[in-house]
Amino acid sequence: MIIAIDFDGTIVDDAFPKIGEPKLFVFETLKQLIEKRHQLILWTTRTGNQLQKAVDFCKENGVEFYAINNSYPDEKFADMESRKMMCDLFISNKNFGGIPGWGEIWQEVQLAESGVDLSNVNAIPEKGLKGFLKKLFTKK
């Protein structure tokens, strides 16, 4: 999947223009997503030096993004061109209801990867969801 991720308030606590503390389990989760071959895009309103500081901070914590503020690495924009991103999932603290914990985000990505329709997770029979999660987290 292609997953776009906001920075301030999502990867780190919001302290703009400074870089806040990393969210609990964020870098562990992002590294696992990369290991599972998801393409991660850093999608932030930061620009210039502030953007570079965010990119460097993530790199220092072991996370390098597929693309930064673009849908793919070499994407170029002309003046007045739409910057709508192409992604399967967008993770941001500005989501309705806020951002869940990174453990919950990990679980939902795994469900989406398995083909489970996340638009109505409450409709998944409890036994089916528990069985799926048990298989997912049981060591072989």
mmCIF file of N, CA and C in Angstrom:
data_model
loop_
_atom_site.group_PDB
_atom_site.id
_atom_site.type_symbol
_atom_site.label_atom_id
_atom_site.label_comp_id
_atom_site.label_asym_id
_atom_site.label_seq_id
_atom_site.Cartn_x
_atom_site.Cartn_y
_atom_site.Cartn_z
ATOM 1 N N MET A 1 0.831 -1.182 0.000
ATOM 2 C CA MET A 1 0.000 0.000 0.000
ATOM 3 C C MET A 1 0.879 1.249 0.000
ATOM 4 N N ILE A 2 0.348 2.294 -0.514
ATOM 5 C CA ILE A 2 0.998 3.605 -0.438
ATOM 6 C C ILE A 2 0.336 4.343 0.718
ATOM 7 N N ILE A 3 1.150 4.733 1.707
ATOM 8 C CA ILE A 3 0.630 5.349 2.922
ATOM 9 C C ILE A 3 1.276 6.715 3.102
ATOM 10 N N ALA A 4 0.465 7.757 3.080
ATOM 11 C CA ALA A 4 0.953 9.120 3.311
ATOM 12 C C ALA A 4 0.772 9.443 4.797
ATOM 13 N N ILE A 5 1.790 10.075 5.378
ATOM 14 C CA ILE A 5 1.804 10.311 6.816
ATOM 15 C C ILE A 5 2.195 11.755 7.107
ATOM 16 N N ASP A 6 1.376 12.413 7.913
ATOM 17 C CA ASP A 6 1.677 13.765 8.362
ATOM 18 C C ASP A 6 2.807 13.706 9.388
ATOM 19 N N PHE A 7 3.445 14.832 9.669
ATOM 20 C CA PHE A 7 4.563 14.847 10.615
ATOM 21 C C PHE A 7 4.147 15.413 11.975
ATOM 22 N N ASP A 8 3.884 16.714 12.040
ATOM 23 C CA ASP A 8 3.584 17.366 13.314
ATOM 24 C C ASP A 8 2.236 16.894 13.861
ATOM 25 N N GLY A 9 2.261 16.363 15.079
ATOM 26 C CA GLY A 9 1.040 15.867 15.705
ATOM 27 C C GLY A 9 0.728 14.420 15.351
ATOM 28 N N THR A 10 1.483 13.850 14.408
ATOM 29 C CA THR A 10 1.228 12.481 13.952
ATOM 30 C C THR A 10 2.439 11.596 14.218
ATOM 31 N N ILE A 11 3.586 11.967 13.673
ATOM 32 C CA ILE A 11 4.822 11.237 13.949
ATOM 33 C C ILE A 11 5.415 11.734 15.268
ATOM 34 N N VAL A 12 5.332 13.037 15.481
ATOM 35 C CA VAL A 12 5.825 13.648 16.722
ATOM 36 C C VAL A 12 4.717 14.502 17.333
ATOM 37 N N ASP A 13 4.861 14.771 18.628
ATOM 38 C CA ASP A 13 3.941 15.711 19.273
ATOM 39 C C ASP A 13 4.068 17.059 18.572
ATOM 40 N N ASP A 14 2.965 17.767 18.445
ATOM 41 C CA ASP A 14 2.977 19.047 17.734
ATOM 42 C C ASP A 14 3.694 20.100 18.564
ATOM 43 N N ALA A 15 4.837 20.564 18.066
ATOM 44 C CA ALA A 15 5.619 21.614 18.717
ATOM 45 C C ALA A 15 6.171 22.574 17.673
ATOM 46 N N PHE A 16 5.536 22.606 16.495
ATOM 47 C CA PHE A 16 6.016 23.401 15.369
ATOM 48 C C PHE A 16 6.321 24.821 15.826
ATOM 49 N N PRO A 17 7.427 25.409 15.413
ATOM 50 C CA PRO A 17 8.379 24.966 14.390
ATOM 51 C C PRO A 17 9.444 23.996 14.910
ATOM 52 N N LYS A 18 9.446 23.754 16.232
ATOM 53 C CA LYS A 18 10.383 22.760 16.764
ATOM 54 C C LYS A 18 9.875 21.368 16.410
ATOM 55 N N ILE A 19 10.693 20.379 16.693
ATOM 56 C CA ILE A 19 10.281 18.988 16.502
ATOM 57 C C ILE A 19 9.934 18.430 17.872
ATOM 58 N N GLY A 20 8.688 17.974 18.007
ATOM 59 C CA GLY A 20 8.228 17.433 19.273
ATOM 60 C C GLY A 20 8.773 16.051 19.547
ATOM 61 N N GLU A 21 8.354 15.495 20.666
ATOM 62 C CA GLU A 21 8.756 14.137 21.034
ATOM 63 C C GLU A 21 8.067 13.132 20.120
ATOM 64 N N PRO A 22 8.754 12.045 19.758
ATOM 65 C CA PRO A 22 8.114 11.019 18.917
ATOM 66 C C PRO A 22 6.912 10.399 19.622
ATOM 67 N N LYS A 23 5.879 10.098 18.860
ATOM 68 C CA LYS A 23 4.720 9.386 19.387
ATOM 69 C C LYS A 23 5.143 7.975 19.777
ATOM 70 N N LEU A 24 4.462 7.411 20.758
ATOM 71 C CA LEU A 24 4.755 6.069 21.241
ATOM 72 C C LEU A 24 4.624 5.052 20.114
ATOM 73 N N PHE A 25 5.638 4.242 19.903
ATOM 74 C CA PHE A 25 5.708 3.169 18.905
ATOM 75 C C PHE A 25 5.734 3.650 17.455
ATOM 76 N N VAL A 26 5.872 4.942 17.215
ATOM 77 C CA VAL A 26 5.786 5.428 15.837
ATOM 78 C C VAL A 26 6.903 4.884 14.956
ATOM 79 N N PHE A 27 8.146 4.985 15.401
ATOM 80 C CA PHE A 27 9.236 4.566 14.521
ATOM 81 C C PHE A 27 9.301 3.050 14.380
ATOM 82 N N GLU A 28 8.928 2.329 15.436
ATOM 83 C CA GLU A 28 8.861 0.876 15.328
ATOM 84 C C GLU A 28 7.817 0.475 14.286
ATOM 85 N N THR A 29 6.673 1.153 14.333
ATOM 86 C CA THR A 29 5.591 0.853 13.381
ATOM 87 C C THR A 29 5.991 1.214 11.961
ATOM 88 N N LEU A 30 6.566 2.396 11.774
ATOM 89 C CA LEU A 30 6.966 2.823 10.423
ATOM 90 C C LEU A 30 8.018 1.883 9.839
ATOM 91 N N LYS A 31 8.972 1.446 10.657
ATOM 92 C CA LYS A 31 9.999 0.513 10.175
ATOM 93 C C LYS A 31 9.370 -0.815 9.755
ATOM 94 N N GLN A 32 8.397 -1.288 10.522
ATOM 95 C CA GLN A 32 7.725 -2.538 10.159
ATOM 96 C C GLN A 32 6.940 -2.376 8.861
ATOM 97 N N LEU A 33 6.307 -1.228 8.679
ATOM 98 C CA LEU A 33 5.564 -0.989 7.438
ATOM 99 C C LEU A 33 6.512 -0.991 6.240
ATOM 100 N N ILE A 34 7.673 -0.365 6.397
ATOM 101 C CA ILE A 34 8.660 -0.350 5.318
ATOM 102 C C ILE A 34 9.158 -1.765 5.062
ATOM 103 N N GLU A 35 9.410 -2.510 6.133
ATOM 104 C CA GLU A 35 9.876 -3.896 5.985
ATOM 105 C C GLU A 35 8.861 -4.745 5.228
ATOM 106 N N LYS A 36 7.577 -4.443 5.428
ATOM 107 C CA LYS A 36 6.522 -5.186 4.725
ATOM 108 C C LYS A 36 6.287 -4.622 3.318
ATOM 109 N N ARG A 37 7.181 -3.718 2.883
ATOM 110 C CA ARG A 37 7.219 -3.194 1.529
ATOM 111 C C ARG A 37 6.102 -2.197 1.206
ATOM 112 N N HIS A 38 5.565 -1.540 2.235
ATOM 113 C CA HIS A 38 4.646 -0.437 1.993
ATOM 114 C C HIS A 38 5.485 0.774 1.580
ATOM 115 N N GLN A 39 4.932 1.610 0.732
ATOM 116 C CA GLN A 39 5.618 2.830 0.324
ATOM 117 C C GLN A 39 5.094 3.965 1.191
ATOM 118 N N LEU A 40 5.985 4.541 2.007
ATOM 119 C CA LEU A 40 5.591 5.607 2.916
ATOM 120 C C LEU A 40 5.958 6.959 2.331
ATOM 121 N N ILE A 41 4.993 7.867 2.375
ATOM 122 C CA ILE A 41 5.180 9.234 1.902
ATOM 123 C C ILE A 41 5.070 10.169 3.096
ATOM 124 N N LEU A 42 6.055 11.023 3.296
ATOM 125 C CA LEU A 42 5.933 12.077 4.295
ATOM 126 C C LEU A 42 5.150 13.205 3.649
ATOM 127 N N TRP A 43 3.978 13.502 4.191
ATOM 128 C CA TRP A 43 3.099 14.514 3.605
ATOM 129 C C TRP A 43 2.819 15.555 4.671
ATOM 130 N N THR A 44 3.506 16.677 4.602
ATOM 131 C CA THR A 44 3.464 17.686 5.646
ATOM 132 C C THR A 44 3.399 19.081 5.048
ATOM 133 N N THR A 45 2.952 20.030 5.852
ATOM 134 C CA THR A 45 2.957 21.416 5.390
ATOM 135 C C THR A 45 4.319 22.066 5.599
ATOM 136 N N ARG A 46 5.225 21.363 6.243
ATOM 137 C CA ARG A 46 6.578 21.902 6.418
ATOM 138 C C ARG A 46 7.245 22.074 5.047
ATOM 139 N N THR A 47 8.034 23.127 4.935
ATOM 140 C CA THR A 47 8.795 23.383 3.711
ATOM 141 C C THR A 47 10.200 23.836 4.088
ATOM 142 N N GLY A 48 11.071 23.902 3.102
ATOM 143 C CA GLY A 48 12.413 24.448 3.283
ATOM 144 C C GLY A 48 13.185 23.773 4.405
ATOM 145 N N ASN A 49 13.839 24.595 5.244
ATOM 146 C CA ASN A 49 14.676 24.106 6.328
ATOM 147 C C ASN A 49 13.865 23.298 7.352
ATOM 148 N N GLN A 50 12.635 23.720 7.620
ATOM 149 C CA GLN A 50 11.797 22.997 8.584
ATOM 150 C C GLN A 50 11.459 21.596 8.066
ATOM 151 N N LEU A 51 11.227 21.479 6.775
ATOM 152 C CA LEU A 51 10.977 20.166 6.178
ATOM 153 C C LEU A 51 12.230 19.295 6.279
ATOM 154 N N GLN A 52 13.387 19.878 5.963
ATOM 155 C CA GLN A 52 14.628 19.111 6.023
ATOM 156 C C GLN A 52 14.899 18.609 7.438
ATOM 157 N N LYS A 53 14.594 19.421 8.453
ATOM 158 C CA LYS A 53 14.765 19.003 9.844
ATOM 159 C C LYS A 53 13.879 17.790 10.156
ATOM 160 N N ALA A 54 12.651 17.792 9.651
ATOM 161 C CA ALA A 54 11.739 16.660 9.876
ATOM 162 C C ALA A 54 12.248 15.404 9.173
ATOM 163 N N VAL A 55 12.702 15.551 7.938
ATOM 164 C CA VAL A 55 13.239 14.418 7.175
ATOM 165 C C VAL A 55 14.472 13.854 7.884
ATOM 166 N N ASP A 56 15.367 14.742 8.326
ATOM 167 C CA ASP A 56 16.578 14.305 9.021
ATOM 168 C C ASP A 56 16.239 13.605 10.333
ATOM 169 N N PHE A 57 15.266 14.123 11.066
ATOM 170 C CA PHE A 57 14.854 13.522 12.328
ATOM 171 C C PHE A 57 14.351 12.095 12.098
ATOM 172 N N CYS A 58 13.547 11.908 11.072
ATOM 173 C CA CYS A 58 13.040 10.564 10.770
ATOM 174 C C CYS A 58 14.183 9.634 10.363
ATOM 175 N N LYS A 59 15.089 10.156 9.547
ATOM 176 C CA LYS A 59 16.237 9.350 9.100
ATOM 177 C C LYS A 59 17.100 8.936 10.297
ATOM 178 N N GLU A 60 17.322 9.858 11.237
ATOM 179 C CA GLU A 60 18.094 9.552 12.444
ATOM 180 C C GLU A 60 17.419 8.454 13.266
ATOM 181 N N ASN A 61 16.112 8.328 13.118
ATOM 182 C CA ASN A 61 15.351 7.307 13.840
ATOM 183 C C ASN A 61 15.073 6.077 12.982
ATOM 184 N N GLY A 62 15.794 5.961 11.862
ATOM 185 C CA GLY A 62 15.740 4.751 11.052
ATOM 186 C C GLY A 62 14.645 4.686 10.009
ATOM 187 N N VAL A 63 14.016 5.825 9.685
ATOM 188 C CA VAL A 63 12.929 5.823 8.708
ATOM 189 C C VAL A 63 13.265 6.752 7.551
ATOM 190 N N GLU A 64 13.331 6.171 6.350
ATOM 191 C CA GLU A 64 13.481 6.952 5.124
ATOM 192 C C GLU A 64 12.238 6.751 4.293
ATOM 193 N N PHE A 65 11.698 7.826 3.773
ATOM 194 C CA PHE A 65 10.435 7.790 3.046
ATOM 195 C C PHE A 65 10.634 7.539 1.558
ATOM 196 N N TYR A 66 9.645 6.898 0.958
ATOM 197 C CA TYR A 66 9.609 6.661 -0.491
ATOM 198 C C TYR A 66 9.573 7.999 -1.229
ATOM 199 N N ALA A 67 8.773 8.927 -0.706
ATOM 200 C CA ALA A 67 8.654 10.257 -1.312
ATOM 201 C C ALA A 67 8.355 11.266 -0.200
ATOM 202 N N ILE A 68 8.632 12.537 -0.477
ATOM 203 C CA ILE A 68 8.408 13.600 0.500
ATOM 204 C C ILE A 68 7.604 14.704 -0.168
ATOM 205 N N ASN A 69 6.391 14.913 0.340
ATOM 206 C CA ASN A 69 5.459 15.916 -0.196
ATOM 207 C C ASN A 69 5.190 15.736 -1.693
ATOM 208 N N ASN A 70 5.315 14.498 -2.166
ATOM 209 C CA ASN A 70 5.001 14.120 -3.542
ATOM 210 C C ASN A 70 4.389 12.736 -3.527
ATOM 211 N N SER A 71 3.649 12.398 -4.561
ATOM 212 C CA SER A 71 3.066 11.067 -4.655
ATOM 213 C C SER A 71 4.104 10.020 -5.034
ATOM 214 N N TYR A 72 5.171 10.441 -5.708
ATOM 215 C CA TYR A 72 6.287 9.563 -6.050
ATOM 216 C C TYR A 72 7.541 10.432 -6.101
ATOM 217 N N PRO A 73 8.723 9.843 -5.985
ATOM 218 C CA PRO A 73 9.949 10.629 -5.788
ATOM 219 C C PRO A 73 10.220 11.732 -6.809
ATOM 220 N N ASP A 74 9.985 11.503 -8.076
ATOM 221 C CA ASP A 74 10.349 12.489 -9.099
ATOM 222 C C ASP A 74 9.179 13.365 -9.555
ATOM 223 N N GLU A 75 8.077 13.344 -8.816
ATOM 224 C CA GLU A 75 6.913 14.143 -9.210
ATOM 225 C C GLU A 75 7.249 15.628 -9.168
ATOM 226 N N LYS A 76 6.866 16.353 -10.215
ATOM 227 C CA LYS A 76 7.090 17.797 -10.315
ATOM 228 C C LYS A 76 5.740 18.488 -10.465
ATOM 229 N N PHE A 77 5.633 19.680 -9.898
ATOM 230 C CA PHE A 77 4.399 20.442 -9.970
ATOM 231 C C PHE A 77 4.630 21.745 -10.706
ATOM 232 N N ALA A 78 3.702 22.064 -11.587
ATOM 233 C CA ALA A 78 3.714 23.366 -12.246
ATOM 234 C C ALA A 78 2.920 24.329 -11.370
ATOM 235 N N ASP A 79 3.076 25.622 -11.619
ATOM 236 C CA ASP A 79 2.291 26.607 -10.863
ATOM 237 C C ASP A 79 0.807 26.312 -11.009
ATOM 238 N N MET A 80 0.100 26.426 -9.912
ATOM 239 C CA MET A 80 -1.359 26.264 -9.864
ATOM 240 C C MET A 80 -1.820 24.826 -10.120
ATOM 241 N N GLU A 81 -0.901 23.875 -10.107
ATOM 242 C CA GLU A 81 -1.269 22.485 -10.313
ATOM 243 C C GLU A 81 -1.704 21.878 -8.981
ATOM 244 N N SER A 82 -2.688 21.012 -9.017
ATOM 245 C CA SER A 82 -3.193 20.372 -7.811
ATOM 246 C C SER A 82 -2.111 19.519 -7.170
ATOM 247 N N ARG A 83 -2.051 19.536 -5.844
ATOM 248 C CA ARG A 83 -1.108 18.692 -5.117
ATOM 249 C C ARG A 83 -1.853 17.557 -4.432
ATOM 250 N N LYS A 84 -2.949 17.108 -5.007
ATOM 251 C CA LYS A 84 -3.663 15.993 -4.406
ATOM 252 C C LYS A 84 -2.780 14.759 -4.508
ATOM 253 N N MET A 85 -2.629 14.070 -3.386
ATOM 254 C CA MET A 85 -1.732 12.922 -3.379
ATOM 255 C C MET A 85 -2.439 11.658 -3.824
ATOM 256 N N MET A 86 -1.646 10.730 -4.324
ATOM 257 C CA MET A 86 -2.147 9.408 -4.678
ATOM 258 C C MET A 86 -1.672 8.462 -3.586
ATOM 259 N N CYS A 87 -2.611 7.995 -2.760
ATOM 260 C CA CYS A 87 -2.231 7.048 -1.719
ATOM 261 C C CYS A 87 -3.445 6.191 -1.373
ATOM 262 N N ASP A 88 -3.174 5.079 -0.712
ATOM 263 C CA ASP A 88 -4.243 4.196 -0.269
ATOM 264 C C ASP A 88 -4.737 4.571 1.114
ATOM 265 N N LEU A 89 -3.874 5.226 1.886
ATOM 266 C CA LEU A 89 -4.190 5.557 3.265
ATOM 267 C C LEU A 89 -3.454 6.833 3.627
ATOM 268 N N PHE A 90 -4.129 7.709 4.359
ATOM 269 C CA PHE A 90 -3.498 8.940 4.845
ATOM 270 C C PHE A 90 -3.636 8.956 6.362
ATOM 271 N N ILE A 91 -2.510 9.061 7.061
ATOM 272 C CA ILE A 91 -2.508 9.062 8.522
ATOM 273 C C ILE A 91 -2.164 10.469 8.997
ATOM 274 N N SER A 92 -3.095 11.075 9.753
ATOM 275 C CA SER A 92 -2.904 12.433 10.233
ATOM 276 C C SER A 92 -3.633 12.636 11.547
ATOM 277 N N ASN A 93 -3.078 13.486 12.392
ATOM 278 C CA ASN A 93 -3.760 13.835 13.631
ATOM 279 C C ASN A 93 -5.005 14.680 13.363
ATOM 280 N N LYS A 94 -5.163 15.151 12.157
ATOM 281 C CA LYS A 94 -6.325 15.974 11.808
ATOM 282 C C LYS A 94 -7.518 15.134 11.353
ATOM 283 N N ASN A 95 -7.374 13.796 11.389
ATOM 284 C CA ASN A 95 -8.506 12.927 11.052
ATOM 285 C C ASN A 95 -9.655 13.213 11.997
ATOM 286 N N PHE A 96 -10.853 12.989 11.540
ATOM 287 C CA PHE A 96 -12.030 13.145 12.392
ATOM 288 C C PHE A 96 -11.865 12.212 13.581
ATOM 289 N N GLY A 97 -11.931 12.749 14.781
ATOM 290 C CA GLY A 97 -11.756 11.930 15.974
ATOM 291 C C GLY A 97 -10.305 11.858 16.430
ATOM 292 N N GLY A 98 -9.385 12.514 15.720
ATOM 293 C CA GLY A 98 -7.979 12.499 16.117
ATOM 294 C C GLY A 98 -7.248 11.271 15.624
ATOM 295 N N ILE A 99 -6.029 11.128 16.088
ATOM 296 C CA ILE A 99 -5.207 10.006 15.652
ATOM 297 C C ILE A 99 -5.247 8.910 16.715
ATOM 298 N N PRO A 100 -5.497 7.676 16.291
ATOM 299 C CA PRO A 100 -5.429 6.576 17.271
ATOM 300 C C PRO A 100 -3.954 6.307 17.598
ATOM 301 N N GLY A 101 -3.691 5.419 18.490
ATOM 302 C CA GLY A 101 -2.308 5.049 18.788
ATOM 303 C C GLY A 101 -1.697 4.304 17.612
ATOM 304 N N TRP A 102 -0.362 4.270 17.557
ATOM 305 C CA TRP A 102 0.319 3.611 16.448
ATOM 306 C C TRP A 102 0.134 2.105 16.469
ATOM 307 N N GLY A 103 -0.142 1.519 17.636
ATOM 308 C CA GLY A 103 -0.470 0.090 17.699
ATOM 309 C C GLY A 103 -1.767 -0.203 16.973
ATOM 310 N N GLU A 104 -2.762 0.658 17.171
ATOM 311 C CA GLU A 104 -4.044 0.494 16.478
ATOM 312 C C GLU A 104 -3.891 0.743 14.977
ATOM 313 N N ILE A 105 -3.085 1.721 14.619
ATOM 314 C CA ILE A 105 -2.841 1.978 13.198
ATOM 315 C C ILE A 105 -2.216 0.741 12.554
ATOM 316 N N TRP A 106 -1.228 0.132 13.234
ATOM 317 C CA TRP A 106 -0.585 -1.082 12.717
ATOM 318 C C TRP A 106 -1.627 -2.161 12.474
ATOM 319 N N GLN A 107 -2.511 -2.386 13.438
ATOM 320 C CA GLN A 107 -3.528 -3.428 13.296
ATOM 321 C C GLN A 107 -4.467 -3.140 12.127
ATOM 322 N N GLU A 108 -4.866 -1.896 11.973
ATOM 323 C CA GLU A 108 -5.781 -1.561 10.879
ATOM 324 C C GLU A 108 -5.116 -1.713 9.512
ATOM 325 N N VAL A 109 -3.833 -1.377 9.416
ATOM 326 C CA VAL A 109 -3.121 -1.579 8.150
ATOM 327 C C VAL A 109 -3.075 -3.074 7.835
ATOM 328 N N GLN A 110 -2.826 -3.902 8.846
ATOM 329 C CA GLN A 110 -2.776 -5.346 8.628
ATOM 330 C C GLN A 110 -4.140 -5.874 8.183
ATOM 331 N N LEU A 111 -5.211 -5.365 8.765
ATOM 332 C CA LEU A 111 -6.551 -5.773 8.346
ATOM 333 C C LEU A 111 -6.808 -5.359 6.898
ATOM 334 N N ALA A 112 -6.426 -4.127 6.558
ATOM 335 C CA ALA A 112 -6.624 -3.657 5.181
ATOM 336 C C ALA A 112 -5.826 -4.502 4.207
ATOM 337 N N GLU A 113 -4.596 -4.859 4.592
ATOM 338 C CA GLU A 113 -3.741 -5.688 3.755
ATOM 339 C C GLU A 113 -4.369 -7.057 3.491
ATOM 340 N N SER A 114 -5.103 -7.552 4.481
ATOM 341 C CA SER A 114 -5.702 -8.885 4.361
ATOM 342 C C SER A 114 -6.988 -8.865 3.545
ATOM 343 N N GLY A 115 -7.422 -7.677 3.143
ATOM 344 C CA GLY A 115 -8.635 -7.577 2.337
ATOM 345 C C GLY A 115 -9.889 -7.324 3.142
ATOM 346 N N VAL A 116 -9.759 -7.100 4.452
ATOM 347 C CA VAL A 116 -10.915 -6.812 5.285
ATOM 348 C C VAL A 116 -11.400 -5.406 4.967
ATOM 349 N N ASP A 117 -12.699 -5.260 4.762
ATOM 350 C CA ASP A 117 -13.297 -3.953 4.479
ATOM 351 C C ASP A 117 -13.350 -3.154 5.772
ATOM 352 N N LEU A 118 -12.498 -2.110 5.860
ATOM 353 C CA LEU A 118 -12.426 -1.321 7.086
ATOM 354 C C LEU A 118 -13.525 -0.283 7.200
ATOM 355 N N SER A 119 -14.361 -0.158 6.184
ATOM 356 C CA SER A 119 -15.417 0.844 6.263
ATOM 357 C C SER A 119 -16.464 0.479 7.297
ATOM 358 N N ASN A 120 -16.523 -0.805 7.699
ATOM 359 C CA ASN A 120 -17.474 -1.209 8.722
ATOM 360 C C ASN A 120 -16.859 -2.317 9.577
ATOM 361 N N VAL A 121 -15.795 -1.950 10.311
ATOM 362 C CA VAL A 121 -15.093 -2.940 11.132
ATOM 363 C C VAL A 121 -16.030 -3.555 12.158
ATOM 364 N N ASN A 122 -17.038 -2.811 12.609
ATOM 365 C CA ASN A 122 -17.968 -3.346 13.602
ATOM 366 C C ASN A 122 -18.793 -4.501 13.045
ATOM 367 N N ALA A 123 -18.860 -4.640 11.729
ATOM 368 C CA ALA A 123 -19.633 -5.728 11.126
ATOM 369 C C ALA A 123 -18.846 -7.033 11.065
ATOM 370 N N ILE A 124 -17.544 -6.985 11.363
ATOM 371 C CA ILE A 124 -16.736 -8.202 11.335
ATOM 372 C C ILE A 124 -17.129 -9.046 12.541
ATOM 373 N N PRO A 125 -17.493 -10.306 12.338
ATOM 374 C CA PRO A 125 -17.847 -11.133 13.482
ATOM 375 C C PRO A 125 -16.673 -11.192 14.465
ATOM 376 N N GLU A 126 -16.972 -11.081 15.760
ATOM 377 C CA GLU A 126 -15.916 -11.014 16.761
ATOM 378 C C GLU A 126 -14.966 -12.198 16.661
ATOM 379 N N LYS A 127 -15.494 -13.385 16.457
ATOM 380 C CA LYS A 127 -14.656 -14.581 16.348
ATOM 381 C C LYS A 127 -13.698 -14.456 15.154
ATOM 382 N N GLY A 128 -14.211 -13.943 14.034
ATOM 383 C CA GLY A 128 -13.378 -13.796 12.845
ATOM 384 C C GLY A 128 -12.260 -12.798 13.061
ATOM 385 N N LEU A 129 -12.548 -11.675 13.690
ATOM 386 C CA LEU A 129 -11.533 -10.666 13.949
ATOM 387 C C LEU A 129 -10.508 -11.186 14.950
ATOM 388 N N LYS A 130 -10.977 -11.814 16.027
ATOM 389 C CA LYS A 130 -10.043 -12.353 17.019
ATOM 390 C C LYS A 130 -9.160 -13.431 16.404
ATOM 391 N N GLY A 131 -9.742 -14.281 15.580
ATOM 392 C CA GLY A 131 -8.958 -15.327 14.917
ATOM 393 C C GLY A 131 -7.898 -14.727 14.012
ATOM 394 N N PHE A 132 -8.277 -13.690 13.275
ATOM 395 C CA PHE A 132 -7.323 -13.026 12.388
ATOM 396 C C PHE A 132 -6.182 -12.418 13.196
ATOM 397 N N LEU A 133 -6.522 -11.690 14.269
ATOM 398 C CA LEU A 133 -5.495 -11.043 15.086
ATOM 399 C C LEU A 133 -4.604 -12.087 15.775
ATOM 400 N N LYS A 134 -5.202 -13.202 16.199
ATOM 401 C CA LYS A 134 -4.415 -14.266 16.835
ATOM 402 C C LYS A 134 -3.390 -14.815 15.841
ATOM 403 N N LYS A 135 -3.828 -15.063 14.597
ATOM 404 C CA LYS A 135 -2.903 -15.559 13.561
ATOM 405 C C LYS A 135 -1.813 -14.534 13.274
ATOM 406 N N LEU A 136 -2.201 -13.264 13.245
ATOM 407 C CA LEU A 136 -1.278 -12.203 12.909
ATOM 408 C C LEU A 136 -0.173 -12.072 13.959
ATOM 409 N N PHE A 137 -0.509 -12.229 15.223
ATOM 410 C CA PHE A 137 0.457 -11.963 16.286
ATOM 411 C C PHE A 137 1.000 -13.214 16.959
ATOM 412 N N THR A 138 0.678 -14.395 16.469
ATOM 413 C CA THR A 138 1.223 -15.629 17.033
ATOM 414 C C THR A 138 2.483 -16.008 16.271
ATOM 415 N N LYS A 139 3.553 -16.227 17.042
ATOM 416 C CA LYS A 139 4.821 -16.613 16.410
ATOM 417 C C LYS A 139 4.700 -18.033 15.883
ATOM 418 N N LYS A 140 5.320 -18.272 14.724
ATOM 419 C CA LYS A 140 5.284 -19.608 14.105
ATOM 420 C C LYS A 140 6.545 -20.351 14.393
#
